[in-house]
Amino acid sequence: MAIQITFPDGNQKSFDAPISGLAIAQGISPGLAKKAAVIQVNGELWDLTRPIDRDATIAIVTRDKPEALEVIRHDAAHVLAQAVQELFPGTQVTFGPSTETGFYYDFARDTPFTEMDLEAIENKMRDIVKRDLPITREVWDHKTAVEHFEKAGEKFKAEWIRDGIAADEELTIYKQGDNWLDMCLGPHLPSTGKLGTAFKLIRVGGVYWRGDANNAQLQRITGVCFANDDDLKAYLKMVEEAEKRDHRKIAKQLDLFHQQEEAPGMVFWHPKGWAIWQVVEQYVRGVYKKSGYQEVRGPQIMDVSLWKKSGHWDNYQDNMFFTESEKRTYAVKPMNCPGHVQIYNAGLHSYRDLPIRYAEFGGCHRNEPSGALHGIMRVRAFTQDDGHIFCMESQVEGEVTAFHSQAMKVYSDFGFTDLAVKLALRPDKRLGTDEAWDRAENALRAALSAAGVAWEELPGEGAFYGPKIEYHLKDSIGRSWQVGTIQYDPMMPERLDAVYVDENSQRIRPIMLHRAIVGSMERFIGILIEHHAGSLPFWLAPVQVVVAPIVSDADGYAKEVCELLKDANLRANTDLRNEKINYKIREHSVQKVPVIAVVGRKEAEEKTVTLRRLGEERQVTMPLADVAKHLLG
RNA sequence: GCCGGGAUAGCUCAGUCGGUAGAGCGACUGAUUCGUAAUCAGUAGGUCGGAGGUUCGAUUCCUCUUUUCGGCACCA
């Protein structure tokens, strides 16, 4: 039986017997065989050592290709697992996939691994690479696999195969050398030596078996892995740089805010941090006005009965704060919507009035799980740029598309372009009928289509009252944060009895759209700080200009310049300390002040100012009268 | 919430194999009046996160606790 192999260039060759990818590569050139990682066979990735037993179109995948990198990383996970089991007998394996930057493997072991163990494990990994163990693929039947893993004391693996894989399915087993194996779909490299040296274990941490908090806790060891050492080095450098932008670190350096033990998950805003907040708030207030919102304000606490009516108590009582007075229990508001409904309900509305749009910088408290708290990105007291649109069903699409373009404009104004749009669909725990959810989800899909955006759908992640569109921003170390959202809610008007009167004098339920653009002010400012590494653009900088006299004879003139800048609504300070100009320049540069205005005797005499922009050495001298206009222009 | 690592001067960190702690920067005082990223000298500053325990003696060891960091789970 001849096997016909078709190469990427269209050439064909036939072989008398099954042939491995490695042999084919060697037939082309030894150099190719050396660089080869896997082989693509009829569109599928195969091991180089797996005999090709059928006619096939093939392509050798060299280790510099993205598909190969995934295989290399997956191999690293296996080598990690073998290393751990050699060093710590009795440790059970579970899963170990490749990730965006490397790999991890989850182990079951009574004693958790420590950072100290990582070095030993990594050394053992390098040893296994050096041993260059052949990696071989075998096909087992279901029963053999379950028996093997049970006998080996691999309870998690056995459970997974027994409960997670159909009994008639064949399983592939990969062996590394003679003494170690794991069940895996593959493909893998031909031997452990091919893994190379560009990997590093970076952390350990607890995880739940199959991602469920009710299950056993496993130990995850995470590593990074690349095709070559230069890529690894570049990645580690990038991480190091990213860590320098951590908003918690920068907030301390620039004196923006602090947090302390007595108020976990809450923020003490210092003058400079609050100055940033004010700029963001005033900007968003402008957006409210432009897009037809009326700003309102609801109370911070309301009787718990209202939250029972709204459905929040059922869903979130564990995460709400309560307070008591005169035998009544109040909930500190975790959301602004019930308050806005009360404002809406205070009058009777005609269909002619819709849509009615309310907005609020709504302070909310949520008792987030302690482990979730993270700087000002995830807090227990936060402020939303919240808004609620009461409208007819026919108005939803227009409102959502208008919101979308407004939101995108806001993000780009703040310097963000890397956004992902997601549509979160009905969760298990929800209010309302399936028909209502169908209508709600389709309305949001229609609006997104009309806006011409690409989106990702997230089944099961909607709010209990309705589906939502989410806007996600990436931070400096690649973490994704949700900022904006618009949510379709037919339930809250029902529960809290909101109505409008239609053209037939009938009382009809409006649809409520919950929406936020920056989301949490706290989180958004945190992202801003990291995104700009503390060097906020001029319009956002807490201190925009420092006026620094060279020696004290220009102090009076410096004050005069500063007053003029303040009159022009610029955030300006003077630095009259008895320090050298070099010292002042350095200090305000480190403090990320965008403009330093240096004035000496010369400037004072000529009524000019010399400006130095952050990061530039170039100096520009201009008449005092032009300075404010120049800076604001 | 769960698993693990931390918490020492305002900040960044060192240190004590159990005998109540040290640096740099900052602050303060003085000198210096200087043209674009750190002038010099001196001084002050810490119940070593909190509460128990072991001990002649605890910042150090143990227990509990608060909080923080990383991971997971959660995120209306």
XYZ file of C-alpha atoms (C1' of nucleotides) in Angstrom:
709
model
C 0.000 0.000 0.000
C 1.575 3.229 -1.085
C 1.163 6.395 0.930
C 0.959 9.628 -1.005
C 2.446 12.636 0.796
C 1.742 16.119 -0.551
C 4.135 18.885 0.477
C 3.209 22.538 1.035
C 4.681 23.472 -2.367
C 2.394 20.960 -4.081
C 5.082 18.358 -4.720
C 4.112 14.770 -4.026
C 6.035 11.748 -2.986
C 4.883 8.233 -2.257
C 6.178 5.895 0.402
C 5.818 2.125 0.639
C 5.198 2.090 4.362
C 3.943 4.526 7.014
C 6.546 7.177 7.613
C 7.090 9.570 10.500
C 7.216 13.324 10.179
C 10.729 13.254 11.530
C 11.846 10.942 8.746
C 10.229 13.191 6.163
C 11.957 16.224 7.639
C 15.288 14.409 7.688
C 14.733 13.500 4.043
C 14.432 17.185 3.215
C 17.349 18.405 5.317
C 18.967 17.644 8.679
C 18.614 21.325 9.540
C 14.869 21.163 9.096
C 14.670 17.997 11.177
C 16.527 19.787 13.950
C 14.218 22.788 13.917
C 11.041 20.757 13.480
C 8.626 20.630 16.437
C 5.514 18.938 15.080
C 3.966 18.160 11.740
C 0.670 19.239 10.305
C -1.118 16.263 8.751
C -4.273 17.029 6.818
C -4.730 20.122 8.919
C -4.162 18.392 12.270
C -1.021 18.704 14.355
C 0.717 15.361 14.853
C 3.752 14.209 16.728
C 6.849 14.007 14.551
C 7.332 10.417 15.666
C 3.803 9.293 14.834
C 3.774 7.204 11.658
C 1.695 8.744 8.894
C -0.378 5.831 7.734
C -2.570 7.469 5.132
C -2.410 9.816 2.170
C -1.789 13.253 3.546
C -1.021 16.862 2.871
C 1.684 17.765 5.324
C 3.665 20.730 6.551
C 6.576 20.535 8.931
C 6.047 23.039 11.758
C 9.328 24.462 12.997
C 9.765 25.609 16.586
C 9.635 29.295 15.706
C 5.987 29.023 14.577
C 3.152 30.021 16.959
C 1.563 26.547 16.719
C 4.863 25.016 17.746
C 5.173 27.339 20.722
C 1.955 25.963 22.122
C 3.354 22.446 21.837
C 6.622 23.481 23.464
C 4.718 25.041 26.363
C 2.565 21.994 26.749
C 5.701 19.878 26.848
C 7.068 22.128 29.541
C 3.948 21.340 31.591
C 4.641 17.632 31.251
C 8.296 18.026 32.106
C 7.214 20.027 35.151
C 4.853 17.245 36.182
C 7.539 14.617 35.813
C 10.019 16.749 37.749
C 7.540 17.220 40.596
C 6.713 13.537 40.768
C 10.384 12.589 40.776
C 11.124 15.055 43.565
C 7.945 14.572 45.564
C 6.718 10.996 45.210
C 3.048 10.615 46.008
C 2.064 13.911 44.426
C -0.855 13.401 42.072
C -1.121 14.972 38.647
C -4.307 16.553 37.344
C -4.184 19.014 34.435
C -1.413 20.997 32.854
C -2.205 23.085 29.802
C -0.232 25.698 27.923
C -1.178 29.342 28.500
C -0.671 32.648 26.712
C 2.828 33.001 28.099
C 3.765 29.529 29.259
C 2.165 26.724 31.138
C 0.976 25.467 34.483
C 0.271 22.177 36.102
C -2.154 21.515 38.962
C -1.016 18.970 41.526
C -2.688 17.317 44.467
C -0.371 17.179 47.450
C -1.056 17.544 51.169
C 1.883 19.845 51.749
C 1.663 22.905 49.504
C 4.698 23.807 47.459
C 6.665 26.861 48.515
C 8.580 29.401 46.485
C 11.672 27.636 47.783
C 10.625 24.420 46.068
C 10.469 26.136 42.702
C 14.198 26.322 42.274
C 14.668 22.623 42.962
C 11.799 21.732 40.644
C 13.134 23.924 37.880
C 16.562 22.333 38.231
C 14.973 18.921 37.996
C 13.147 20.066 34.860
C 16.427 21.109 33.293
C 17.815 17.732 34.246
C 14.937 15.973 32.462
C 15.570 18.144 29.405
C 19.236 17.181 29.525
C 18.336 13.493 29.766
C 16.539 13.992 26.447
C 13.931 11.328 27.171
C 12.035 10.112 24.124
C 8.380 11.139 24.159
C 6.177 8.394 22.797
C 2.484 8.213 22.063
C 0.291 5.251 22.881
C -3.406 4.618 22.455
C -5.163 2.978 25.392
C -8.734 1.949 25.897
C -10.828 3.588 28.587
C -10.724 0.663 31.026
C -6.965 0.225 30.861
C -6.481 3.907 31.524
C -8.798 4.012 34.539
C -7.183 0.888 35.995
C -3.717 2.233 35.434
C -4.346 5.561 37.132
C -6.268 4.010 39.990
C -3.488 1.547 40.621
C -0.955 4.360 40.489
C -2.900 6.270 43.149
C -3.799 9.000 40.656
C -7.305 9.494 41.966
C -8.015 12.765 40.212
C -6.902 11.510 36.820
C -8.889 8.302 37.246
C -11.961 10.260 38.293
C -11.664 12.542 35.336
C -11.399 9.682 32.865
C -14.198 7.733 34.521
C -16.644 10.659 34.807
C -15.492 12.976 32.085
C -14.707 10.759 29.114
C -17.068 8.342 27.371
C -16.275 4.679 28.023
C -15.961 3.819 24.349
C -13.431 6.553 23.659
C -9.795 5.736 23.118
C -7.283 7.758 25.050
C -3.841 8.876 24.081
C -1.077 8.396 26.576
C 2.249 10.156 26.332
C 5.311 8.613 27.900
C 8.470 10.475 28.746
C 11.193 7.855 28.993
C 10.133 4.576 30.543
C 8.936 5.664 33.939
C 6.605 8.571 33.465
C 3.379 9.054 31.559
C 0.326 11.273 31.408
C -2.914 11.168 29.532
C -2.980 13.924 26.977
C -4.393 14.782 23.577
C -0.995 15.918 22.354
C 0.782 16.485 20.164
C 4.201 16.639 21.762
C 7.815 17.129 20.793
C 9.837 14.004 19.939
C 11.908 14.189 23.119
C 12.304 16.259 26.267
C 15.564 17.700 24.966
C 13.599 19.604 22.330
C 11.968 21.693 25.030
C 15.053 23.863 25.191
C 16.053 26.113 28.058
C 13.761 29.120 27.681
C 11.454 28.430 30.595
C 11.146 29.604 34.175
C 8.854 28.725 37.054
C 7.341 31.910 38.381
C 4.799 31.103 41.060
C 2.801 28.668 43.100
C -0.784 29.097 44.198
C -3.879 27.277 45.315
C -6.636 26.414 42.866
C -9.823 24.393 43.031
C -10.220 21.032 41.345
C -12.224 21.662 38.192
C -12.550 25.339 39.075
C -15.204 24.793 41.737
C -14.806 26.255 45.215
C -16.665 23.269 46.694
C -13.975 20.899 45.476
C -10.589 19.936 46.822
C -7.805 22.492 46.704
C -4.879 21.734 44.413
C -1.489 23.378 44.062
C -0.779 25.122 40.792
C 2.768 25.705 39.661
C 2.974 28.257 36.889
C 5.835 28.861 34.499
C 6.635 30.923 31.469
C 8.129 29.348 28.392
C 9.303 30.529 25.003
C 10.903 29.071 21.901
C 14.247 30.701 22.661
C 16.138 32.435 25.444
C 15.871 35.897 23.904
C 12.087 35.747 23.892
C 12.092 34.632 27.515
C 14.433 37.433 28.482
C 12.312 39.993 26.664
C 9.203 38.709 28.408
C 10.770 38.852 31.870
C 11.944 42.383 31.147
C 8.425 43.342 30.112
C 6.997 41.952 33.349
C 9.564 43.865 35.353
C 8.595 47.090 33.590
C 4.908 46.349 34.094
C 5.434 45.883 37.824
C 6.885 49.356 38.049
C 3.556 50.734 36.834
C 1.530 49.068 39.543
C -1.018 51.688 40.587
C -0.456 50.935 44.276
C 3.242 51.643 43.957
C 2.776 54.775 41.871
C 0.069 56.067 44.194
C 2.586 56.015 47.040
C 5.332 57.616 45.008
C 3.060 60.368 43.725
C 1.035 60.730 46.935
C -2.336 60.085 45.283
C -4.188 57.989 47.865
C -3.684 55.421 50.570
C -5.521 52.537 52.129
C -5.294 51.313 55.699
C -6.253 48.453 57.960
C -9.279 50.112 59.500
C -10.986 50.480 56.145
C -10.176 47.433 54.051
C -11.177 47.812 50.442
C -11.698 51.547 50.774
C -9.717 54.522 49.610
C -8.361 57.634 51.326
C -7.903 60.077 48.472
C -5.087 62.559 48.971
C -5.232 66.006 47.357
C -3.374 64.968 44.225
C -5.384 61.789 43.714
C -8.603 63.669 44.258
C -7.527 66.227 41.684
C -7.396 63.419 39.114
C -10.792 62.216 40.276
C -12.225 65.698 39.823
C -10.971 65.953 36.264
C -12.474 62.580 35.395
C -15.727 63.421 37.140
C -16.098 66.788 35.433
C -15.343 65.207 32.095
C -17.981 62.508 32.615
C -20.450 65.124 33.827
C -19.953 66.814 30.474
C -20.753 63.529 28.745
C -23.942 63.204 30.804
C -25.069 66.626 29.693
C -24.208 66.100 26.057
C -26.029 62.806 25.845
C -29.281 63.856 27.451
C -28.945 62.725 31.063
C -30.266 64.537 34.109
C -28.042 64.157 37.138
C -29.808 62.959 40.280
C -28.861 61.702 43.713
C -30.388 58.918 45.763
C -29.907 58.093 49.459
C -26.990 55.983 50.644
C -29.079 53.624 52.779
C -32.623 52.382 52.268
C -34.866 50.004 54.172
C -34.034 46.388 53.491
C -37.600 45.762 52.319
C -36.862 47.700 49.154
C -33.886 45.445 48.431
C -36.031 42.395 49.014
C -38.523 43.738 46.500
C -35.836 44.470 43.935
C -34.352 41.000 44.190
C -30.937 42.173 45.373
C -31.404 40.754 48.839
C -32.082 37.267 47.490
C -29.064 37.332 45.251
C -26.528 39.342 47.173
C -27.359 39.581 50.868
C -23.993 38.027 51.744
C -22.223 40.802 49.908
C -24.256 43.704 51.252
C -23.592 45.933 54.249
C -26.436 46.533 56.680
C -27.053 49.028 59.418
C -29.760 49.350 61.991
C -31.644 52.158 63.629
C -34.866 52.217 65.673
C -35.511 48.550 64.963
C -35.351 48.979 61.222
C -32.706 47.365 59.085
C -31.252 49.384 56.275
C -29.020 48.210 53.472
C -26.142 50.390 52.398
C -26.774 50.614 48.690
C -24.792 48.229 46.534
C -26.368 49.671 43.376
C -28.070 52.887 42.397
C -30.883 51.521 40.270
C -33.573 51.045 42.936
C -33.003 54.651 43.987
C -33.388 55.868 40.448
C -36.617 53.911 40.075
C -37.969 55.719 43.156
C -37.168 59.032 41.502
C -38.826 57.883 38.294
C -41.862 56.663 40.214
C -42.300 59.963 42.008
C -44.199 61.208 38.969
C -46.372 59.739 36.242
C -44.685 59.600 32.854
C -46.127 59.733 29.379
C -44.677 57.731 26.503
C -43.911 61.170 25.062
C -41.384 61.741 27.870
C -39.377 58.616 27.108
C -36.577 57.935 27.097
C -35.901 59.429 30.510
C -32.238 59.271 31.394
C -30.980 59.683 34.962
C -27.315 59.783 35.893
C -25.480 59.802 39.185
C -21.979 59.532 40.546
C -23.371 56.857 42.757
C -21.385 55.739 45.770
C -21.912 52.029 46.363
C -20.740 49.606 49.017
C -20.343 45.915 48.359
C -18.840 43.534 50.854
C -16.520 41.881 48.363
C -14.773 38.673 49.436
C -11.518 39.576 51.164
C -9.429 37.682 48.665
C -10.834 39.726 45.812
C -9.606 43.105 47.070
C -6.871 44.609 44.941
C -5.620 48.162 45.390
C -8.282 50.497 44.043
C -9.148 48.145 41.208
C -11.404 46.009 43.372
C -12.755 47.765 46.451
C -15.693 47.640 48.846
C -16.659 51.292 48.501
C -16.705 52.731 45.028
C -18.406 55.265 42.842
C -20.059 54.435 39.568
C -20.700 56.804 36.706
C -24.084 55.208 36.778
C -27.047 55.946 34.590
C -30.469 54.491 33.987
C -32.529 54.898 30.872
C -36.261 54.321 31.134
C -37.585 53.663 27.663
C -39.973 51.720 25.466
C -38.834 48.457 23.992
C -38.754 50.046 20.549
C -36.195 52.575 21.779
C -33.706 50.097 23.167
C -31.640 49.544 20.061
C -31.175 53.259 19.412
C -30.219 53.898 23.027
C -27.697 51.069 23.047
C -25.993 52.061 19.811
C -25.832 55.699 20.946
C -24.314 54.547 24.230
C -21.781 52.425 22.408
C -20.406 55.239 20.316
C -20.359 57.598 23.294
C -18.465 55.021 25.345
C -15.882 54.430 22.646
C -15.320 58.173 22.352
C -14.724 58.384 26.103
C -12.199 55.548 26.076
C -10.253 57.078 23.234
C -10.276 60.486 24.956
C -8.536 58.840 27.908
C -6.016 57.159 25.642
C -7.466 53.653 25.497
C -7.902 51.773 22.254
C -7.467 48.128 23.307
C -11.067 47.280 24.191
C -12.988 44.065 24.026
C -16.784 44.069 23.769
C -18.567 41.137 25.356
C -22.187 40.121 25.612
C -23.007 38.320 28.869
C -26.022 36.035 28.527
C -28.563 34.560 30.959
C -27.136 33.079 34.170
C -28.506 30.019 35.960
C -29.814 32.105 38.823
C -32.143 34.655 37.223
C -35.491 36.395 37.231
C -37.969 36.289 34.359
C -39.086 33.898 31.666
C -36.996 32.401 28.898
C -39.061 34.362 26.378
C -38.194 37.603 28.116
C -34.524 36.635 28.078
C -34.700 35.757 24.387
C -36.086 39.196 23.636
C -33.544 40.925 25.839
C -30.521 39.099 24.439
C -31.655 39.595 20.865
C -32.236 43.293 21.425
C -28.628 43.700 22.572
C -27.315 41.599 19.676
C -29.290 43.752 17.245
C -27.868 46.917 18.774
C -24.303 45.622 18.595
C -24.784 44.599 14.980
C -26.186 48.012 14.194
C -23.124 49.576 15.819
C -20.926 47.421 13.614
C -18.743 46.000 16.393
C -17.344 42.537 16.863
C -18.252 40.988 20.211
C -17.698 37.845 22.189
C -20.595 36.094 23.907
C -20.314 34.886 27.498
C -23.018 32.328 28.282
C -24.149 32.295 31.898
C -22.482 35.574 32.861
C -25.379 38.005 32.666
C -26.874 39.810 35.657
C -29.786 38.140 37.448
C -32.202 40.678 35.948
C -30.939 40.804 32.393
C -28.153 40.394 29.826
C -25.373 42.922 29.550
C -22.843 44.296 27.152
C -19.458 44.708 28.812
C -16.457 46.786 27.821
C -13.112 45.380 28.923
C -9.795 47.250 29.018
C -6.402 45.618 29.230
C -3.996 46.874 31.880
C -0.239 47.108 31.663
C 0.409 43.525 32.672
C -2.195 42.116 30.385
C -4.970 41.745 32.926
C -8.390 42.589 31.627
C -10.702 44.856 33.642
C -14.331 45.518 33.000
C -15.042 49.219 32.780
C -18.262 50.097 30.978
C -21.472 48.163 30.671
C -24.990 48.533 29.389
C -27.596 46.137 30.679
C -31.097 45.349 29.480
C -33.467 45.048 32.385
C -37.179 44.332 32.107
C -37.314 42.966 35.667
C -36.554 45.947 37.886
C -39.459 48.047 36.507
C -41.714 45.054 37.123
C -40.469 44.454 40.648
C -40.454 48.101 41.667
C -43.609 48.954 39.750
C -42.395 51.518 37.257
C -44.849 52.471 34.515
C -45.485 54.935 31.739
C -48.766 55.781 30.062
C -48.954 54.877 26.393
C -50.992 56.523 23.633
C -54.035 54.444 24.634
C -53.813 55.602 28.231
C -52.628 52.146 29.257
C -50.059 51.754 31.988
C -47.059 49.948 30.494
C -43.780 48.751 31.985
C -40.802 50.588 30.592
C -37.530 48.804 29.879
C -34.691 49.927 32.080
C -31.162 50.147 30.736
C -28.398 50.259 33.344
C -25.257 51.817 31.968
C -21.820 53.010 32.995
C -18.866 54.067 30.890
C -15.888 54.342 33.211
C -17.645 51.887 35.527
C -16.023 52.326 38.902
C -14.257 55.672 39.235
C -11.723 53.997 41.509
C -10.914 51.228 39.086
C -10.835 53.552 36.119
C -8.353 55.868 37.810
C -6.272 52.818 38.742
C -6.201 51.730 35.120
C -5.353 55.284 34.038
C -2.411 55.376 36.433
C -1.039 52.074 35.171
C -1.729 52.775 31.538
C 0.207 56.043 31.682
C 2.739 54.722 34.219
C 1.877 57.731 36.394
C 2.721 60.244 33.646
C -0.815 61.378 33.075
C -1.507 63.527 30.041
C -1.505 67.247 30.736
C -5.294 67.578 31.059
C -5.424 64.828 33.714
C -2.257 65.593 35.661
C -2.983 66.527 39.288
C -0.272 69.188 39.187
C 0.094 70.513 35.679
C 2.792 73.117 36.154
C 5.389 73.815 38.822
C 6.898 77.269 38.711
C 10.468 77.035 39.983
C 12.670 80.067 40.522
C 16.379 79.525 40.041
C 17.365 81.549 43.071
C 15.310 83.401 45.609
C 15.506 86.753 43.840
C 12.856 85.464 41.425
C 10.467 84.196 44.124
C 8.124 87.123 43.717
C 7.981 86.727 39.983
C 7.386 82.949 40.343
C 4.377 83.667 42.537
C 3.077 86.116 39.983
C 3.437 83.532 37.190
C 1.742 80.879 39.287
C -1.215 83.141 40.077
C -1.655 83.886 36.402
C -1.707 80.162 35.571
C -4.197 79.469 38.336
C -6.410 82.240 37.022
C -6.408 80.407 33.707
C -7.722 77.326 35.553
C -4.443 75.474 35.439
C -3.325 73.395 38.395
C -0.084 75.155 39.209
C 2.259 75.335 42.213
C 5.432 77.149 43.033
C 8.588 75.566 44.379
C 10.318 78.282 46.383
C 12.518 75.957 48.414
C 16.120 76.822 48.900
C 17.353 74.151 46.513
C 19.303 74.165 43.303
C 17.347 74.217 40.080
C 18.755 70.779 39.230
C 17.252 69.378 42.380
C 13.861 70.907 41.647
C 13.865 69.706 38.050
C 14.699 66.213 39.169
C 12.113 66.124 41.898
C 9.238 67.358 39.753
C 10.282 65.094 36.920
C 10.196 62.140 39.259
C 6.805 63.406 40.394
C 5.662 63.311 36.744
C 4.689 66.966 36.596
C 4.136 67.556 32.875
C 5.512 71.096 32.754
C 8.156 72.839 34.819
C 8.265 76.603 34.378
C 11.703 77.895 35.274
C 12.072 81.546 36.058
C 15.311 83.358 36.835
C 16.445 86.908 36.902
C 16.372 87.031 33.125
C 12.727 85.892 32.892
C 11.699 88.231 35.682
C 13.262 91.184 33.897
C 11.872 90.310 30.481
C 8.485 89.045 31.764
C 8.972 85.682 30.157
C 8.790 82.058 31.272
C 10.976 79.125 30.272
C 9.032 75.881 29.951
C 10.435 72.396 30.164
C 8.150 69.487 29.322
C 8.440 66.176 31.134
C 10.775 63.860 29.289
C 12.225 66.607 27.103
C 15.373 68.593 27.603
C 14.324 71.224 25.129
C 13.437 74.551 26.727
C 11.049 77.054 25.306
C 11.027 80.657 26.474
C 7.921 82.690 25.810
C 6.237 85.896 26.992
C 4.330 85.495 30.233
C 1.169 86.689 28.514
C 1.229 83.701 26.133
C 1.974 80.935 28.598
C -1.519 79.943 29.731
C -2.855 79.974 26.196
C 0.139 77.924 25.020
C -0.372 75.300 27.721
C -4.113 75.034 27.254
C -3.899 74.992 23.471
C -14.031 32.855 51.198
C -9.926 28.996 50.212
C -4.286 27.864 49.685
C 0.499 30.002 50.350
C 3.992 34.290 51.330
C 4.621 39.024 53.968
C 3.920 43.145 57.845
C 10.732 46.457 61.079
C 11.456 54.803 60.905
C 7.210 58.936 56.410
C 9.280 55.742 51.928
C 12.586 51.600 50.135
C 14.830 47.883 52.684
C 18.816 45.367 55.987
C 19.096 42.842 60.737
C 18.521 39.987 65.375
C 20.636 31.189 65.181
C 15.861 34.686 71.782
C 19.504 39.613 75.212
C 14.204 45.771 73.395
C 17.281 47.560 66.159
C 20.397 49.900 61.403
C 21.195 52.175 56.251
C 19.747 55.233 52.111
C 16.121 58.660 50.755
C 12.651 61.961 53.030
C 11.624 65.437 57.426
C 13.772 69.156 60.646
C 17.993 72.825 61.756
C 22.084 75.502 59.867
C 25.281 76.933 55.950
C 25.033 77.715 50.663
C 21.922 82.134 46.096
C 23.428 78.278 42.414
C 20.395 78.471 34.783
C 17.619 72.647 33.565
C 17.304 65.182 36.647
C 20.014 64.787 43.705
C 24.907 71.178 47.437
C 27.131 70.305 52.267
C 26.909 69.533 57.598
C 24.147 68.375 61.837
C 19.532 66.689 64.500
C 15.210 64.123 65.425
C 12.474 59.880 64.260
C 10.762 52.853 65.754
C 5.849 49.796 72.413
C 9.627 45.700 64.968
C 0.734 45.036 62.613
C -2.500 43.526 67.251
C -3.686 39.924 71.381
C -2.315 35.742 74.056
C 1.426 31.814 75.193
C 6.511 29.587 76.042
C 10.887 31.895 78.475
C 14.814 35.007 83.483
C 14.083 37.708 78.874
C 10.173 37.685 72.576
C 10.732 42.128 67.190
C 12.817 36.937 66.755
C 9.708 30.668 68.712
C 4.235 28.955 69.132
C -1.249 30.031 68.831
C -5.026 33.273 67.507
C -6.192 37.756 64.960
C -6.096 42.094 61.511
C -4.283 43.422 57.049
C -1.591 43.008 52.620
C 0.680 40.328 48.338
C 0.260 36.092 44.703
C -3.061 32.267 42.986
C -8.123 30.270 42.789
C -13.252 31.113 43.565
C -16.436 35.564 43.453
C -17.523 40.440 40.867
C -25.367 42.882 40.749
